[in-house]
């Protein structure tokens, strides 16, 4: 699947593989989040999202104001309110950061983000986003990645599943917030968990 800078996605040798069911991607995302222990009942404030995605607060604010990556849990309603980002939002923030670091134009990144949003993150764990710097391509199988590289169109790739796991690890050590009660959820330090497991084993 080729994603062009004007926001359109065209087929060809890289099939989208989308379902006729428009909610299929939502079901897939829910299953992936359940497997990762992630639910939309938890949100992350701006500074936490920045830390997990490796971006500055200025970038976060600019991307939210321009509609590139908006907080899906709770947007800012004027002064005094805190944006809350979902786990999925933070994954997208990290993907955007990686594209920017490799020199992809913001217009093409915007088209890719819009495409992911429309897909509902179907097949997220298996997806690889490739780019030649001008166009972003979606690959959901190793064969598609190889085909793209052989065609000379892919210079670098982002394995979304790897980004997903990186974000999951980072957020597990940071604070989240329950959407329903506003309760702060303290992150789990892997060192503490390891110590608990050793104590149980002993």
JSON list of C-alpha atoms in Angstrom, two decimals:
[
{"chain": "A", "resi": 1, "resn": "UNK", "atom": "CA", "xyz": [0.00, 0.00, 0.00]},
{"chain": "A", "resi": 2, "resn": "UNK", "atom": "CA", "xyz": [1.40, 3.32, -1.06]},
{"chain": "A", "resi": 3, "resn": "UNK", "atom": "CA", "xyz": [0.48, 6.39, 0.96]},
{"chain": "A", "resi": 4, "resn": "UNK", "atom": "CA", "xyz": [1.03, 9.59, -0.99]},
{"chain": "A", "resi": 5, "resn": "UNK", "atom": "CA", "xyz": [1.53, 13.10, 0.31]},
{"chain": "A", "resi": 6, "resn": "UNK", "atom": "CA", "xyz": [-1.96, 14.18, -0.70]},
{"chain": "A", "resi": 7, "resn": "UNK", "atom": "CA", "xyz": [-3.43, 11.73, 1.77]},
{"chain": "A", "resi": 8, "resn": "UNK", "atom": "CA", "xyz": [-4.56, 9.14, -0.75]},
{"chain": "A", "resi": 9, "resn": "UNK", "atom": "CA", "xyz": [-3.59, 5.51, -0.57]},
{"chain": "A", "resi": 10, "resn": "UNK", "atom": "CA", "xyz": [-3.20, 3.57, -3.78]},
{"chain": "A", "resi": 11, "resn": "UNK", "atom": "CA", "xyz": [-2.91, -0.15, -4.33]},
{"chain": "A", "resi": 12, "resn": "UNK", "atom": "CA", "xyz": [-0.51, -2.07, -6.48]},
{"chain": "A", "resi": 13, "resn": "UNK", "atom": "CA", "xyz": [2.05, -4.64, -5.45]},
{"chain": "A", "resi": 14, "resn": "UNK", "atom": "CA", "xyz": [1.55, -3.73, -1.78]},
{"chain": "A", "resi": 15, "resn": "UNK", "atom": "CA", "xyz": [-2.07, -4.67, -1.00]},
{"chain": "A", "resi": 16, "resn": "UNK", "atom": "CA", "xyz": [-3.84, -3.06, 1.91]},
{"chain": "A", "resi": 17, "resn": "UNK", "atom": "CA", "xyz": [-5.45, -6.31, 3.04]},
{"chain": "A", "resi": 18, "resn": "UNK", "atom": "CA", "xyz": [-8.30, -4.42, 4.67]},
{"chain": "A", "resi": 19, "resn": "UNK", "atom": "CA", "xyz": [-11.52, -6.07, 5.65]},
{"chain": "A", "resi": 20, "resn": "UNK", "atom": "CA", "xyz": [-14.93, -5.22, 4.26]},
{"chain": "A", "resi": 21, "resn": "UNK", "atom": "CA", "xyz": [-16.02, -4.84, 7.89]},
{"chain": "A", "resi": 22, "resn": "UNK", "atom": "CA", "xyz": [-15.32, -1.18, 8.81]},
{"chain": "A", "resi": 23, "resn": "UNK", "atom": "CA", "xyz": [-15.00, -2.13, 12.49]},
{"chain": "A", "resi": 24, "resn": "UNK", "atom": "CA", "xyz": [-12.48, -4.90, 11.87]},
{"chain": "A", "resi": 25, "resn": "UNK", "atom": "CA", "xyz": [-9.55, -2.66, 12.73]},
{"chain": "A", "resi": 26, "resn": "UNK", "atom": "CA", "xyz": [-11.19, -1.60, 15.98]},
{"chain": "A", "resi": 27, "resn": "UNK", "atom": "CA", "xyz": [-11.64, -5.24, 17.03]},
{"chain": "A", "resi": 28, "resn": "UNK", "atom": "CA", "xyz": [-8.03, -5.94, 16.12]},
{"chain": "A", "resi": 29, "resn": "UNK", "atom": "CA", "xyz": [-6.81, -2.98, 18.15]},
{"chain": "A", "resi": 30, "resn": "UNK", "atom": "CA", "xyz": [-8.90, -3.98, 21.16]},
{"chain": "A", "resi": 31, "resn": "UNK", "atom": "CA", "xyz": [-7.46, -7.50, 21.02]},
{"chain": "A", "resi": 32, "resn": "UNK", "atom": "CA", "xyz": [-3.91, -6.21, 20.71]},
{"chain": "A", "resi": 33, "resn": "UNK", "atom": "CA", "xyz": [-4.41, -3.82, 23.62]},
{"chain": "A", "resi": 34, "resn": "UNK", "atom": "CA", "xyz": [-5.92, -6.58, 25.75]},
{"chain": "A", "resi": 35, "resn": "UNK", "atom": "CA", "xyz": [-2.93, -8.79, 25.00]},
{"chain": "A", "resi": 36, "resn": "UNK", "atom": "CA", "xyz": [-0.59, -5.97, 25.97]},
{"chain": "A", "resi": 37, "resn": "UNK", "atom": "CA", "xyz": [-2.54, -5.22, 29.15]},
{"chain": "A", "resi": 38, "resn": "UNK", "atom": "CA", "xyz": [-3.49, -1.79, 27.80]},
{"chain": "A", "resi": 39, "resn": "UNK", "atom": "CA", "xyz": [-6.96, -0.29, 27.93]},
{"chain": "A", "resi": 40, "resn": "UNK", "atom": "CA", "xyz": [-8.46, 3.05, 26.96]},
{"chain": "A", "resi": 41, "resn": "UNK", "atom": "CA", "xyz": [-9.45, 3.54, 30.61]},
{"chain": "A", "resi": 42, "resn": "UNK", "atom": "CA", "xyz": [-5.91, 4.80, 31.24]},
{"chain": "A", "resi": 43, "resn": "UNK", "atom": "CA", "xyz": [-4.60, 8.07, 29.87]},
{"chain": "A", "resi": 44, "resn": "UNK", "atom": "CA", "xyz": [-1.19, 9.71, 29.92]},
{"chain": "A", "resi": 45, "resn": "UNK", "atom": "CA", "xyz": [-0.48, 13.39, 30.47]},
{"chain": "A", "resi": 46, "resn": "UNK", "atom": "CA", "xyz": [1.67, 15.39, 28.08]},
{"chain": "A", "resi": 47, "resn": "UNK", "atom": "CA", "xyz": [4.99, 15.10, 29.92]},
{"chain": "A", "resi": 48, "resn": "UNK", "atom": "CA", "xyz": [4.56, 11.32, 30.23]},
{"chain": "A", "resi": 49, "resn": "UNK", "atom": "CA", "xyz": [3.68, 10.98, 26.54]},
{"chain": "A", "resi": 50, "resn": "UNK", "atom": "CA", "xyz": [6.76, 13.05, 25.65]},
{"chain": "A", "resi": 51, "resn": "UNK", "atom": "CA", "xyz": [9.04, 10.88, 27.79]},
{"chain": "A", "resi": 52, "resn": "UNK", "atom": "CA", "xyz": [7.71, 7.64, 26.30]},
{"chain": "A", "resi": 53, "resn": "UNK", "atom": "CA", "xyz": [7.80, 8.89, 22.70]},
{"chain": "A", "resi": 54, "resn": "UNK", "atom": "CA", "xyz": [11.16, 10.68, 22.99]},
{"chain": "A", "resi": 55, "resn": "UNK", "atom": "CA", "xyz": [9.85, 14.09, 21.90]},
{"chain": "A", "resi": 56, "resn": "UNK", "atom": "CA", "xyz": [9.80, 17.59, 23.36]},
{"chain": "A", "resi": 57, "resn": "UNK", "atom": "CA", "xyz": [6.72, 19.19, 24.87]},
{"chain": "A", "resi": 58, "resn": "UNK", "atom": "CA", "xyz": [6.92, 21.85, 22.16]},
{"chain": "A", "resi": 59, "resn": "UNK", "atom": "CA", "xyz": [6.62, 19.15, 19.50]},
{"chain": "A", "resi": 60, "resn": "UNK", "atom": "CA", "xyz": [3.72, 17.53, 21.34]},
{"chain": "A", "resi": 61, "resn": "UNK", "atom": "CA", "xyz": [1.88, 20.83, 21.63]},
{"chain": "A", "resi": 62, "resn": "UNK", "atom": "CA", "xyz": [2.47, 21.77, 18.00]},
{"chain": "A", "resi": 63, "resn": "UNK", "atom": "CA", "xyz": [1.32, 18.37, 16.70]},
{"chain": "A", "resi": 64, "resn": "UNK", "atom": "CA", "xyz": [-1.83, 18.57, 18.84]},
{"chain": "A", "resi": 65, "resn": "UNK", "atom": "CA", "xyz": [-2.67, 22.13, 17.73]},
{"chain": "A", "resi": 66, "resn": "UNK", "atom": "CA", "xyz": [-2.14, 21.30, 14.04]},
{"chain": "A", "resi": 67, "resn": "UNK", "atom": "CA", "xyz": [-4.15, 18.06, 14.25]},
{"chain": "A", "resi": 68, "resn": "UNK", "atom": "CA", "xyz": [-1.23, 15.75, 13.45]},
{"chain": "A", "resi": 69, "resn": "UNK", "atom": "CA", "xyz": [-1.56, 13.71, 16.64]},
{"chain": "A", "resi": 70, "resn": "UNK", "atom": "CA", "xyz": [-4.37, 14.82, 18.93]},
{"chain": "A", "resi": 71, "resn": "UNK", "atom": "CA", "xyz": [-5.04, 13.32, 22.38]},
{"chain": "A", "resi": 72, "resn": "UNK", "atom": "CA", "xyz": [-7.90, 10.87, 21.95]},
{"chain": "A", "resi": 73, "resn": "UNK", "atom": "CA", "xyz": [-8.70, 10.43, 25.66]},
{"chain": "A", "resi": 74, "resn": "UNK", "atom": "CA", "xyz": [-9.10, 14.09, 26.59]},
{"chain": "A", "resi": 75, "resn": "UNK", "atom": "CA", "xyz": [-8.21, 17.18, 24.55]},
{"chain": "A", "resi": 76, "resn": "UNK", "atom": "CA", "xyz": [-7.27, 20.46, 26.23]},
{"chain": "A", "resi": 77, "resn": "UNK", "atom": "CA", "xyz": [-10.27, 22.69, 26.88]},
{"chain": "A", "resi": 78, "resn": "UNK", "atom": "CA", "xyz": [-8.51, 26.00, 27.48]},
{"chain": "A", "resi": 79, "resn": "UNK", "atom": "CA", "xyz": [-6.17, 26.80, 30.34]},
{"chain": "A", "resi": 80, "resn": "UNK", "atom": "CA", "xyz": [-6.15, 24.55, 33.37]},
{"chain": "A", "resi": 81, "resn": "UNK", "atom": "CA", "xyz": [-7.10, 21.32, 31.63]},
{"chain": "A", "resi": 82, "resn": "UNK", "atom": "CA", "xyz": [-4.63, 18.53, 30.97]},
{"chain": "A", "resi": 83, "resn": "UNK", "atom": "CA", "xyz": [-4.51, 16.66, 27.70]},
{"chain": "A", "resi": 84, "resn": "UNK", "atom": "CA", "xyz": [-4.69, 12.91, 28.13]},
{"chain": "A", "resi": 85, "resn": "UNK", "atom": "CA", "xyz": [-3.15, 10.62, 25.50]},
{"chain": "A", "resi": 86, "resn": "UNK", "atom": "CA", "xyz": [-4.02, 6.96, 25.01]},
{"chain": "A", "resi": 87, "resn": "UNK", "atom": "CA", "xyz": [-1.43, 4.23, 24.61]},
{"chain": "A", "resi": 88, "resn": "UNK", "atom": "CA", "xyz": [-2.21, 4.19, 20.89]},
{"chain": "A", "resi": 89, "resn": "UNK", "atom": "CA", "xyz": [-1.63, 7.96, 20.67]},
{"chain": "A", "resi": 90, "resn": "UNK", "atom": "CA", "xyz": [1.83, 7.56, 22.23]},
{"chain": "A", "resi": 91, "resn": "UNK", "atom": "CA", "xyz": [2.71, 4.83, 19.71]},
{"chain": "A", "resi": 92, "resn": "UNK", "atom": "CA", "xyz": [1.77, 7.23, 16.89]},
{"chain": "A", "resi": 93, "resn": "UNK", "atom": "CA", "xyz": [3.83, 10.02, 18.49]},
{"chain": "A", "resi": 94, "resn": "UNK", "atom": "CA", "xyz": [6.89, 7.76, 18.51]},
{"chain": "A", "resi": 95, "resn": "UNK", "atom": "CA", "xyz": [6.30, 6.72, 14.88]},
{"chain": "A", "resi": 96, "resn": "UNK", "atom": "CA", "xyz": [6.07, 10.40, 13.85]},
{"chain": "A", "resi": 97, "resn": "UNK", "atom": "CA", "xyz": [9.31, 11.14, 15.71]},
{"chain": "A", "resi": 98, "resn": "UNK", "atom": "CA", "xyz": [11.12, 8.30, 13.90]},
{"chain": "A", "resi": 99, "resn": "UNK", "atom": "CA", "xyz": [9.90, 9.51, 10.52]},
{"chain": "A", "resi": 100, "resn": "UNK", "atom": "CA", "xyz": [11.06, 13.07, 11.28]},
{"chain": "A", "resi": 101, "resn": "UNK", "atom": "CA", "xyz": [14.46, 11.81, 12.41]},
{"chain": "A", "resi": 102, "resn": "UNK", "atom": "CA", "xyz": [14.93, 10.13, 9.04]},
{"chain": "A", "resi": 103, "resn": "UNK", "atom": "CA", "xyz": [13.96, 13.21, 7.05]},
{"chain": "A", "resi": 104, "resn": "UNK", "atom": "CA", "xyz": [10.45, 12.35, 5.85]},
{"chain": "A", "resi": 105, "resn": "UNK", "atom": "CA", "xyz": [8.45, 15.49, 5.00]},
{"chain": "A", "resi": 106, "resn": "UNK", "atom": "CA", "xyz": [5.75, 16.42, 7.52]},
{"chain": "A", "resi": 107, "resn": "UNK", "atom": "CA", "xyz": [3.13, 16.34, 4.75]},
{"chain": "A", "resi": 108, "resn": "UNK", "atom": "CA", "xyz": [3.91, 12.68, 4.05]},
{"chain": "A", "resi": 109, "resn": "UNK", "atom": "CA", "xyz": [3.96, 11.87, 7.77]},
{"chain": "A", "resi": 110, "resn": "UNK", "atom": "CA", "xyz": [0.55, 13.49, 8.12]},
{"chain": "A", "resi": 111, "resn": "UNK", "atom": "CA", "xyz": [-0.76, 11.30, 5.29]},
{"chain": "A", "resi": 112, "resn": "UNK", "atom": "CA", "xyz": [0.66, 8.18, 6.96]},
{"chain": "A", "resi": 113, "resn": "UNK", "atom": "CA", "xyz": [-0.88, 9.07, 10.34]},
{"chain": "A", "resi": 114, "resn": "UNK", "atom": "CA", "xyz": [-4.24, 9.69, 8.70]},
{"chain": "A", "resi": 115, "resn": "UNK", "atom": "CA", "xyz": [-3.99, 6.33, 6.96]},
{"chain": "A", "resi": 116, "resn": "UNK", "atom": "CA", "xyz": [-3.23, 4.55, 10.26]},
{"chain": "A", "resi": 117, "resn": "UNK", "atom": "CA", "xyz": [-6.18, 6.30, 11.86]},
{"chain": "A", "resi": 118, "resn": "UNK", "atom": "CA", "xyz": [-8.50, 5.19, 9.07]},
{"chain": "A", "resi": 119, "resn": "UNK", "atom": "CA", "xyz": [-7.21, 1.64, 9.25]},
{"chain": "A", "resi": 120, "resn": "UNK", "atom": "CA", "xyz": [-8.03, 1.52, 12.94]},
{"chain": "A", "resi": 121, "resn": "UNK", "atom": "CA", "xyz": [-4.56, 0.04, 13.46]},
{"chain": "A", "resi": 122, "resn": "UNK", "atom": "CA", "xyz": [-5.57, -3.27, 11.93]},
{"chain": "A", "resi": 123, "resn": "UNK", "atom": "CA", "xyz": [-2.67, -5.74, 11.88]},
{"chain": "A", "resi": 124, "resn": "UNK", "atom": "CA", "xyz": [-0.63, -3.28, 13.92]},
{"chain": "A", "resi": 125, "resn": "UNK", "atom": "CA", "xyz": [1.81, -5.81, 15.32]},
{"chain": "A", "resi": 126, "resn": "UNK", "atom": "CA", "xyz": [2.71, -7.13, 11.85]},
{"chain": "A", "resi": 127, "resn": "UNK", "atom": "CA", "xyz": [2.87, -3.78, 10.09]},
{"chain": "A", "resi": 128, "resn": "UNK", "atom": "CA", "xyz": [6.07, -2.23, 8.78]},
{"chain": "A", "resi": 129, "resn": "UNK", "atom": "CA", "xyz": [6.07, 1.32, 7.46]},
{"chain": "A", "resi": 130, "resn": "UNK", "atom": "CA", "xyz": [8.68, 1.89, 4.75]},
{"chain": "A", "resi": 131, "resn": "UNK", "atom": "CA", "xyz": [9.71, 5.14, 3.13]},
{"chain": "A", "resi": 132, "resn": "UNK", "atom": "CA", "xyz": [12.04, 6.41, 0.47]},
{"chain": "A", "resi": 133, "resn": "UNK", "atom": "CA", "xyz": [11.85, 9.88, 1.99]},
{"chain": "A", "resi": 134, "resn": "UNK", "atom": "CA", "xyz": [9.07, 11.01, -0.31]},
{"chain": "A", "resi": 135, "resn": "UNK", "atom": "CA", "xyz": [6.41, 8.31, -0.03]},
{"chain": "A", "resi": 136, "resn": "UNK", "atom": "CA", "xyz": [5.36, 6.11, 2.87]},
{"chain": "A", "resi": 137, "resn": "UNK", "atom": "CA", "xyz": [4.47, 2.48, 2.18]},
{"chain": "A", "resi": 138, "resn": "UNK", "atom": "CA", "xyz": [2.65, 0.03, 4.41]},
{"chain": "A", "resi": 139, "resn": "UNK", "atom": "CA", "xyz": [3.76, -3.61, 4.48]},
{"chain": "A", "resi": 140, "resn": "UNK", "atom": "CA", "xyz": [2.01, -6.29, 6.51]},
{"chain": "A", "resi": 141, "resn": "UNK", "atom": "CA", "xyz": [4.13, -9.26, 5.47]},
{"chain": "A", "resi": 142, "resn": "UNK", "atom": "CA", "xyz": [7.85, -9.99, 5.01]},
{"chain": "A", "resi": 143, "resn": "UNK", "atom": "CA", "xyz": [7.21, -10.63, 1.31]},
{"chain": "A", "resi": 144, "resn": "UNK", "atom": "CA", "xyz": [5.88, -7.10, 0.86]},
{"chain": "A", "resi": 145, "resn": "UNK", "atom": "CA", "xyz": [8.95, -5.64, 2.57]},
{"chain": "A", "resi": 146, "resn": "UNK", "atom": "CA", "xyz": [11.26, -7.66, 0.30]},
{"chain": "A", "resi": 147, "resn": "UNK", "atom": "CA", "xyz": [9.25, -6.68, -2.78]},
{"chain": "A", "resi": 148, "resn": "UNK", "atom": "CA", "xyz": [9.49, -3.02, -1.85]},
{"chain": "A", "resi": 149, "resn": "UNK", "atom": "CA", "xyz": [13.24, -3.18, -1.23]},
{"chain": "A", "resi": 150, "resn": "UNK", "atom": "CA", "xyz": [13.82, -5.02, -4.50]},
{"chain": "A", "resi": 151, "resn": "UNK", "atom": "CA", "xyz": [11.91, -2.28, -6.29]},
{"chain": "A", "resi": 152, "resn": "UNK", "atom": "CA", "xyz": [14.31, 0.26, -4.84]},
{"chain": "A", "resi": 153, "resn": "UNK", "atom": "CA", "xyz": [11.54, 2.22, -3.13]},
{"chain": "A", "resi": 154, "resn": "UNK", "atom": "CA", "xyz": [12.26, 1.49, 0.54]},
{"chain": "A", "resi": 155, "resn": "UNK", "atom": "CA", "xyz": [15.24, 3.14, 2.17]},
{"chain": "A", "resi": 156, "resn": "UNK", "atom": "CA", "xyz": [14.24, 2.66, 5.79]},
{"chain": "A", "resi": 157, "resn": "UNK", "atom": "CA", "xyz": [11.46, 0.99, 7.69]},
{"chain": "A", "resi": 158, "resn": "UNK", "atom": "CA", "xyz": [9.64, 1.23, 11.01]},
{"chain": "A", "resi": 159, "resn": "UNK", "atom": "CA", "xyz": [8.36, -2.02, 12.52]},
{"chain": "A", "resi": 160, "resn": "UNK", "atom": "CA", "xyz": [5.26, -0.77, 14.31]},
{"chain": "A", "resi": 161, "resn": "UNK", "atom": "CA", "xyz": [5.17, -3.81, 16.59]},
{"chain": "A", "resi": 162, "resn": "UNK", "atom": "CA", "xyz": [8.64, -2.93, 17.90]},
{"chain": "A", "resi": 163, "resn": "UNK", "atom": "CA", "xyz": [7.55, 0.67, 18.53]},
{"chain": "A", "resi": 164, "resn": "UNK", "atom": "CA", "xyz": [4.46, -0.69, 20.32]},
{"chain": "A", "resi": 165, "resn": "UNK", "atom": "CA", "xyz": [6.60, -2.78, 22.68]},
{"chain": "A", "resi": 166, "resn": "UNK", "atom": "CA", "xyz": [9.08, 0.08, 23.26]},
{"chain": "A", "resi": 167, "resn": "UNK", "atom": "CA", "xyz": [6.24, 2.38, 24.28]},
{"chain": "A", "resi": 168, "resn": "UNK", "atom": "CA", "xyz": [4.69, -0.31, 26.47]},
{"chain": "A", "resi": 169, "resn": "UNK", "atom": "CA", "xyz": [8.00, -0.74, 28.31]},
{"chain": "A", "resi": 170, "resn": "UNK", "atom": "CA", "xyz": [8.51, 3.02, 28.72]},
{"chain": "A", "resi": 171, "resn": "UNK", "atom": "CA", "xyz": [4.96, 3.65, 29.98]},
{"chain": "A", "resi": 172, "resn": "UNK", "atom": "CA", "xyz": [5.20, 0.78, 32.47]},
{"chain": "A", "resi": 173, "resn": "UNK", "atom": "CA", "xyz": [7.81, 2.85, 34.31]},
{"chain": "A", "resi": 174, "resn": "UNK", "atom": "CA", "xyz": [5.83, 6.12, 34.18]},
{"chain": "A", "resi": 175, "resn": "UNK", "atom": "CA", "xyz": [2.61, 7.40, 35.70]},
{"chain": "A", "resi": 176, "resn": "UNK", "atom": "CA", "xyz": [-0.78, 7.03, 34.07]},
{"chain": "A", "resi": 177, "resn": "UNK", "atom": "CA", "xyz": [-4.19, 8.33, 35.06]},
{"chain": "A", "resi": 178, "resn": "UNK", "atom": "CA", "xyz": [-7.51, 6.53, 35.36]},
{"chain": "A", "resi": 179, "resn": "UNK", "atom": "CA", "xyz": [-9.92, 8.22, 32.97]},
{"chain": "A", "resi": 180, "resn": "UNK", "atom": "CA", "xyz": [-12.99, 7.58, 35.14]},
{"chain": "A", "resi": 181, "resn": "UNK", "atom": "CA", "xyz": [-11.65, 8.68, 38.55]},
{"chain": "A", "resi": 182, "resn": "UNK", "atom": "CA", "xyz": [-8.56, 10.75, 37.77]},
{"chain": "A", "resi": 183, "resn": "UNK", "atom": "CA", "xyz": [-6.55, 8.50, 40.09]},
{"chain": "A", "resi": 184, "resn": "UNK", "atom": "CA", "xyz": [-2.81, 8.51, 39.39]},
{"chain": "A", "resi": 185, "resn": "UNK", "atom": "CA", "xyz": [-1.44, 5.08, 38.53]},
{"chain": "A", "resi": 186, "resn": "UNK", "atom": "CA", "xyz": [2.18, 4.69, 39.56]},
{"chain": "A", "resi": 187, "resn": "UNK", "atom": "CA", "xyz": [4.34, 2.96, 36.98]},
{"chain": "A", "resi": 188, "resn": "UNK", "atom": "CA", "xyz": [6.01, -0.37, 37.70]},
{"chain": "A", "resi": 189, "resn": "UNK", "atom": "CA", "xyz": [9.77, -0.22, 37.89]},
{"chain": "A", "resi": 190, "resn": "UNK", "atom": "CA", "xyz": [11.12, -3.41, 36.27]},
{"chain": "A", "resi": 191, "resn": "UNK", "atom": "CA", "xyz": [13.79, -3.60, 38.99]},
{"chain": "A", "resi": 192, "resn": "UNK", "atom": "CA", "xyz": [11.12, -3.66, 41.69]},
{"chain": "A", "resi": 193, "resn": "UNK", "atom": "CA", "xyz": [9.20, -6.37, 39.86]},
{"chain": "A", "resi": 194, "resn": "UNK", "atom": "CA", "xyz": [12.38, -8.44, 39.53]},
{"chain": "A", "resi": 195, "resn": "UNK", "atom": "CA", "xyz": [13.01, -8.09, 43.26]},
{"chain": "A", "resi": 196, "resn": "UNK", "atom": "CA", "xyz": [9.44, -9.23, 44.03]},
{"chain": "A", "resi": 197, "resn": "UNK", "atom": "CA", "xyz": [9.84, -12.27, 41.81]},
{"chain": "A", "resi": 198, "resn": "UNK", "atom": "CA", "xyz": [13.11, -13.19, 43.51]},
{"chain": "A", "resi": 199, "resn": "UNK", "atom": "CA", "xyz": [11.49, -12.88, 46.92]},
{"chain": "A", "resi": 200, "resn": "UNK", "atom": "CA", "xyz": [8.61, -15.12, 45.86]},
{"chain": "A", "resi": 201, "resn": "UNK", "atom": "CA", "xyz": [11.04, -17.66, 44.43]},
{"chain": "A", "resi": 202, "resn": "UNK", "atom": "CA", "xyz": [13.08, -17.62, 47.64]}
]
